[in-house]
Amino acid sequence: MSSVPHFAPLDGSIPVIPGFLDFHAKHNPNKSYYVFPLEDPDITSISFKEFSNATHRAAHILRPGGAGPERTLVAILVHTDNVMYHALVVGAIRAGYIPFLVGARNSAAAIQSMFERTGCHHVITQPTFSTVIEAVRTALPADFALDVTPSPSFFDLFPAYAAGAGPGVAACVEPTPYPPSSYVPQPSDLVLYLHSSGSTGYPKPVPQYQKTLLSWCNSDALLQSRKRAVRWAGMALPPYHSLAFVLQMLCPLVSAQPTGLFPPRAPMQQLPIMATPQNTLEAARRARCTAITCVPAMAEVSLRAHFALFGLSLTIWVDLGAERR
């Protein structure tokens, strides 16, 4: 098989999600979507085909047999490894849902506000958030129904990682493809919701349309990533963050180059790794990433630490106005 990847078309002829993923699963099945640094320090990865299979499994679990109305808005409130989170989001879209990526750090009041703003009556979550969900129910109007669906487990979507599965054994069991919808997406159609940070009040839902996703895919950053075969390090970003959505999910679909993430911790029955400047830089090095991005606070901590090694102080000026221009 040629090492030169096939690139998904950026002209709008196929929807970005799950269309681009299906393209790669067919034309670049063995190329990596994500790479993970391990302790040894070998690299393990999840291919486009493996990730695509996970999204089909997720779709079957979330909406078996196409039950219920299509285009239903569904919030995703989970704390899990990034690769699992993204598989859940794409699986929900594949199942015909409109996912709402809700940050795990939001308060019950913030979530209640966003649910009312969007008319979101369905949430996929974990037992960890049971107290939060009950608080949300209490704060919602009495006639506002809220259906709760348990999130599938990591092993439901990635059975090859299950204990005793053996290398590649479970991965060879192909899931039944989720039946494609007869619905034909239009450029102005809603695909998913992200939300603002909430730094000046409750976070606000931000709709993302088919044309929005395609515009991101045609942005200079992603086109240059394709042209220069950039391998991004996305370890430091929470998966529900808009920057993470672009870097971790969309960028590999455009460039056919993997994004580096922290290794999944679910197989060890552990919580996801909490990012620090030190473990992010080390993970990026071991995953052989060629570019890295992070939020300003992470960059400041890292720079201050390096300057302190030489007994120097550091002053950082941030042009807040630049973000508004």
Coordinates of C-alpha atoms in Angstrom, one line a residue:
M1 CA 0.0 0.0 0.0
S2 CA 1.3 3.4 -0.9
S3 CA 2.5 5.7 1.9
V4 CA 1.0 8.7 0.1
P5 CA -2.4 9.4 1.6
H6 CA -5.6 10.0 -0.2
F7 CA -7.1 13.4 0.7
A8 CA -10.8 14.0 1.4
P9 CA -12.4 16.5 -1.0
L10 CA -12.9 20.0 0.5
D11 CA -15.5 21.2 -2.0
G12 CA -18.5 20.3 0.0
S13 CA -19.3 17.2 -2.1
I14 CA -19.4 15.1 1.1
P15 CA -20.3 16.1 4.6
V16 CA -17.3 16.6 6.9
I17 CA -18.7 14.3 9.6
P18 CA -19.0 11.4 9.2
G19 CA -18.3 11.7 5.4
F20 CA -14.5 12.5 5.7
L21 CA -14.1 9.7 8.2
D22 CA -15.8 7.2 5.9
F23 CA -13.6 8.4 3.1
H24 CA -10.4 7.7 5.1
A25 CA -11.8 4.4 6.4
K26 CA -12.1 3.3 2.7
H27 CA -9.0 4.9 1.2
N28 CA -6.6 5.2 4.1
P29 CA -7.8 2.5 6.5
N30 CA -4.5 1.7 8.1
K31 CA -3.2 5.2 8.5
S32 CA -3.3 6.6 12.0
Y33 CA -6.0 9.0 13.2
Y34 CA -4.5 9.3 16.6
V35 CA -1.1 8.3 18.1
F36 CA -0.3 7.8 21.7
P37 CA 3.1 7.8 23.5
L38 CA 3.7 4.9 25.8
E39 CA 6.2 4.4 28.5
D40 CA 8.6 2.2 26.6
P41 CA 8.6 4.7 24.5
D42 CA 6.9 3.0 21.5
I43 CA 4.0 4.5 19.8
T44 CA 0.6 2.9 19.6
S45 CA -2.2 4.3 17.4
I46 CA -5.8 4.1 16.4
S47 CA -6.3 3.9 12.6
F48 CA -9.0 5.6 10.6
K49 CA -10.7 2.3 10.2
E50 CA -10.5 1.4 13.9
F51 CA -11.9 4.8 14.8
S52 CA -14.6 4.5 12.2
N53 CA -15.6 1.1 13.5
A54 CA -15.9 2.6 17.0
T55 CA -18.3 5.3 15.7
H56 CA -20.5 2.6 14.1
R57 CA -20.6 0.7 17.4
A58 CA -21.5 4.0 19.2
A59 CA -24.3 4.7 16.8
H60 CA -25.8 1.2 17.3
I61 CA -25.7 1.7 21.1
L62 CA -27.1 5.2 21.1
R63 CA -29.9 4.7 18.6
P64 CA -30.5 1.0 18.0
G65 CA -32.4 0.3 14.8
G66 CA -32.9 4.0 14.1
A67 CA -35.4 4.2 16.9
G68 CA -36.9 7.6 17.7
P69 CA -36.9 10.8 15.7
E70 CA -33.9 11.8 13.7
R71 CA -32.1 15.2 14.2
T72 CA -32.7 15.1 18.0
L73 CA -30.5 17.3 20.0
V74 CA -28.4 15.2 22.5
A75 CA -26.0 16.6 25.1
I76 CA -22.8 14.7 25.8
L77 CA -21.6 15.1 29.4
V78 CA -18.9 12.6 30.1
H79 CA -15.4 12.6 31.5
T80 CA -13.3 10.1 29.5
D81 CA -10.3 9.8 27.3
N82 CA -10.3 12.1 24.3
V83 CA -10.4 9.4 21.7
M84 CA -13.5 7.9 23.4
Y85 CA -15.1 11.3 23.6
H86 CA -14.6 12.0 19.9
A87 CA -15.9 8.5 18.9
L88 CA -19.0 9.2 20.9
V89 CA -19.6 12.5 19.2
V90 CA -19.1 11.2 15.7
G91 CA -21.2 8.1 16.6
A92 CA -24.0 10.3 17.7
I93 CA -23.9 12.2 14.4
R94 CA -23.8 8.9 12.5
A95 CA -26.9 7.8 14.4
G96 CA -28.7 10.9 13.2
Y97 CA -28.4 13.0 16.4
I98 CA -27.2 16.6 16.8
P99 CA -24.7 16.4 19.7
F100 CA -24.1 19.2 22.1
L101 CA -20.6 19.0 23.6
V102 CA -21.0 20.0 27.2
G103 CA -17.9 20.7 29.2
A104 CA -17.5 18.5 32.3
R105 CA -16.5 21.4 34.4
N106 CA -19.8 23.3 34.0
S107 CA -22.0 23.9 37.0
A108 CA -25.5 22.6 37.2
A109 CA -26.9 26.1 36.7
A110 CA -24.8 26.6 33.6
I111 CA -26.0 23.3 32.1
Q112 CA -29.6 24.1 33.0
S113 CA -29.3 27.4 31.2
M114 CA -27.8 25.9 28.1
F115 CA -30.4 23.1 28.0
E116 CA -33.2 25.7 28.1
R117 CA -31.6 27.9 25.5
T118 CA -31.3 25.1 23.0
G119 CA -34.3 23.0 24.0
C120 CA -32.1 20.0 24.8
H121 CA -34.2 17.3 26.4
H122 CA -31.7 14.4 26.1
V123 CA -28.3 13.8 27.7
I124 CA -25.8 11.1 27.4
T125 CA -23.8 10.9 30.7
Q126 CA -22.1 8.8 33.3
P127 CA -22.9 8.0 37.0
T128 CA -20.2 10.4 38.0
F129 CA -22.6 13.3 37.0
S130 CA -25.7 11.9 38.7
T131 CA -25.7 14.7 41.3
V132 CA -25.2 17.4 38.7
I133 CA -28.0 15.9 36.5
E134 CA -30.4 15.8 39.5
A135 CA -29.6 19.5 40.2
V136 CA -30.2 20.3 36.6
R137 CA -33.6 18.5 36.7
T138 CA -34.5 20.5 39.8
A139 CA -33.6 23.8 38.2
L140 CA -35.5 23.2 35.0
P141 CA -39.2 24.0 34.6
A142 CA -41.5 21.3 35.9
D143 CA -42.8 20.6 32.3
F144 CA -39.2 20.4 30.8
A145 CA -38.6 16.6 30.3
L146 CA -35.0 15.4 30.5
D147 CA -34.1 11.9 29.3
V148 CA -30.9 10.4 30.5
T149 CA -29.0 7.8 28.6
P150 CA -25.9 6.0 30.1
S151 CA -22.8 6.5 28.1
P152 CA -21.3 3.3 26.5
S153 CA -18.0 2.2 27.9
F154 CA -14.6 2.6 26.3
F155 CA -14.5 -1.2 25.7
D156 CA -17.9 -1.1 24.0
L157 CA -16.4 1.1 21.3
F158 CA -12.8 -0.2 21.3
P159 CA -13.1 -3.9 22.3
A160 CA -9.5 -4.5 21.2
Y161 CA -8.4 -2.8 24.4
A162 CA -10.4 -5.1 26.6
A163 CA -8.4 -7.3 29.1
G164 CA -7.4 -10.6 27.5
A165 CA -8.5 -9.5 24.0
G166 CA -5.0 -10.0 22.6
P167 CA -3.4 -7.8 20.0
G168 CA -5.7 -7.3 17.1
V169 CA -8.1 -10.1 18.0
A170 CA -11.2 -8.1 18.9
A171 CA -10.2 -5.3 16.4
C172 CA -10.7 -7.8 13.6
V173 CA -14.4 -8.3 14.5
E174 CA -16.0 -5.7 12.2
P175 CA -19.2 -4.1 13.5
T176 CA -22.3 -4.1 11.3
P177 CA -22.3 -0.7 9.5
Y178 CA -24.9 1.6 10.9
P179 CA -27.6 2.1 8.3
P180 CA -27.0 5.4 6.4
S181 CA -29.7 8.0 6.7
S182 CA -31.9 9.0 3.7
Y183 CA -31.5 12.6 4.9
V184 CA -29.3 14.7 2.6
P185 CA -27.3 17.3 4.6
Q186 CA -27.5 20.9 3.4
P187 CA -24.8 23.6 4.0
S188 CA -27.1 25.5 6.4
D189 CA -27.9 22.5 8.5
L190 CA -26.9 22.3 12.1
V191 CA -24.3 19.6 12.9
L192 CA -23.5 20.1 16.6
Y193 CA -23.3 22.6 19.4
L194 CA -20.2 23.8 21.2
H195 CA -20.3 26.4 23.9
S196 CA -18.5 29.5 25.0
S197 CA -16.2 29.5 28.0
G198 CA -18.7 31.3 30.3
S199 CA -16.0 33.7 31.6
T200 CA -18.5 36.6 31.5
G201 CA -21.6 34.7 32.6
Y202 CA -23.2 31.4 31.9
P203 CA -21.6 29.7 28.8
K204 CA -23.6 30.2 25.7
P205 CA -24.4 27.5 23.1
V206 CA -22.6 28.1 19.8
P207 CA -24.2 26.3 16.8
Q208 CA -21.9 24.7 14.2
Y209 CA -23.4 24.2 10.7
Q210 CA -22.3 22.1 7.8
K211 CA -20.8 25.2 6.1
T212 CA -19.0 26.1 9.3
L213 CA -17.2 22.8 9.5
L214 CA -16.3 22.9 5.9
S215 CA -15.0 26.5 6.4
W216 CA -12.7 25.3 9.2
C217 CA -11.4 22.5 7.0
N218 CA -10.5 25.0 4.3
S219 CA -8.8 27.3 6.8
D220 CA -5.1 28.2 6.3
A221 CA -4.1 26.3 9.4
L222 CA -5.6 23.0 8.3
L223 CA -4.6 23.4 4.7
Q224 CA -1.0 24.1 5.7
S225 CA -1.2 21.1 8.0
R226 CA -2.1 19.0 4.9
K227 CA 0.6 20.6 2.7
R228 CA 3.4 20.2 5.3
A229 CA 2.2 16.9 6.8
V230 CA 2.1 18.4 10.3
R231 CA 1.6 16.0 13.2
W232 CA -0.1 18.1 15.9
A233 CA 0.2 17.5 19.6
G234 CA -3.3 18.0 21.1
M235 CA -2.7 16.4 24.5
A236 CA -3.4 19.6 26.5
L237 CA -6.9 20.3 25.2
P238 CA -10.1 19.1 26.7
P239 CA -12.2 17.4 23.9
Y240 CA -15.2 19.6 24.2
H241 CA -13.1 22.7 23.6
S242 CA -13.6 24.3 20.2
L243 CA -9.8 24.3 19.6
A244 CA -9.7 20.7 20.5
F245 CA -12.6 19.9 18.1
V246 CA -10.7 21.5 15.2
L247 CA -7.2 20.1 16.1
Q248 CA -8.1 16.7 17.4
M249 CA -11.0 15.8 15.1
L250 CA -11.0 17.9 12.0
C251 CA -7.3 18.3 11.4
P252 CA -6.5 14.6 10.8
L253 CA -9.6 14.3 8.5
V254 CA -8.1 17.1 6.3
S255 CA -4.4 16.4 6.5
A256 CA -4.5 12.5 6.8
Q257 CA -1.9 13.0 9.5
P258 CA -2.5 11.8 13.1
T259 CA -2.9 14.0 16.1
G260 CA -1.0 13.1 19.2
L261 CA -3.0 12.5 22.4
F262 CA -2.3 11.1 25.8
P263 CA -2.7 7.3 25.9
P264 CA -6.2 6.1 26.9
R265 CA -6.4 5.3 30.6
A266 CA -9.7 3.5 30.6
P267 CA -8.0 0.1 29.8
M268 CA -6.2 0.5 33.1
Q269 CA -9.4 1.5 34.9
Q270 CA -8.0 5.0 35.5
L271 CA -9.2 8.5 34.9
P272 CA -7.8 10.5 31.9
I273 CA -4.4 12.1 32.3
M274 CA -4.5 15.7 33.6
A275 CA -2.3 17.8 31.3
T276 CA 0.6 19.8 32.6
P277 CA 3.3 21.7 30.6
Q278 CA 5.8 19.0 31.5
N279 CA 3.8 15.9 30.6
T280 CA 2.4 17.6 27.5
L281 CA 5.8 18.4 26.1
E282 CA 7.1 14.9 27.0
A283 CA 4.1 13.2 25.3
A284 CA 4.5 15.4 22.2
R285 CA 8.2 14.4 22.0
R286 CA 7.5 10.7 22.4
A287 CA 4.6 10.8 19.9
R288 CA 7.0 12.5 17.4
C289 CA 4.7 15.5 16.9
T290 CA 6.0 18.4 14.8
A291 CA 3.7 21.1 16.1
I292 CA 2.0 21.9 19.4
T293 CA -0.8 24.2 20.5
C294 CA -2.2 25.0 23.9
V295 CA -4.2 27.6 25.8
P296 CA -2.3 30.8 26.9
A297 CA -2.2 29.8 30.6
M298 CA -0.4 26.5 29.7
A299 CA 2.1 28.4 27.6
E300 CA 2.8 30.9 30.3
V301 CA 3.4 28.2 33.0
S302 CA 5.8 26.4 30.6
L303 CA 7.7 29.5 29.7
R304 CA 8.0 30.7 33.3
A305 CA 9.4 27.3 34.3
H306 CA 12.0 27.4 31.6
F307 CA 13.0 31.0 32.4
A308 CA 13.3 30.1 36.1
L309 CA 15.9 27.5 35.3
F310 CA 18.2 30.3 34.4
G311 CA 17.2 32.6 37.3
L312 CA 15.3 34.9 34.9
S313 CA 11.8 36.5 35.4
L314 CA 9.3 36.7 32.6
T315 CA 6.6 39.2 31.8
I316 CA 3.9 38.3 29.3
W317 CA 1.7 40.8 27.6
V318 CA -1.5 39.6 26.0
D319 CA -3.3 41.7 23.5
L320 CA -6.9 41.0 24.4
G321 CA -8.1 43.3 21.6
A322 CA -6.6 41.0 19.0
E323 CA -9.2 38.4 19.8
R324 CA -11.9 40.8 19.0
R325 CA -10.5 42.0 15.7

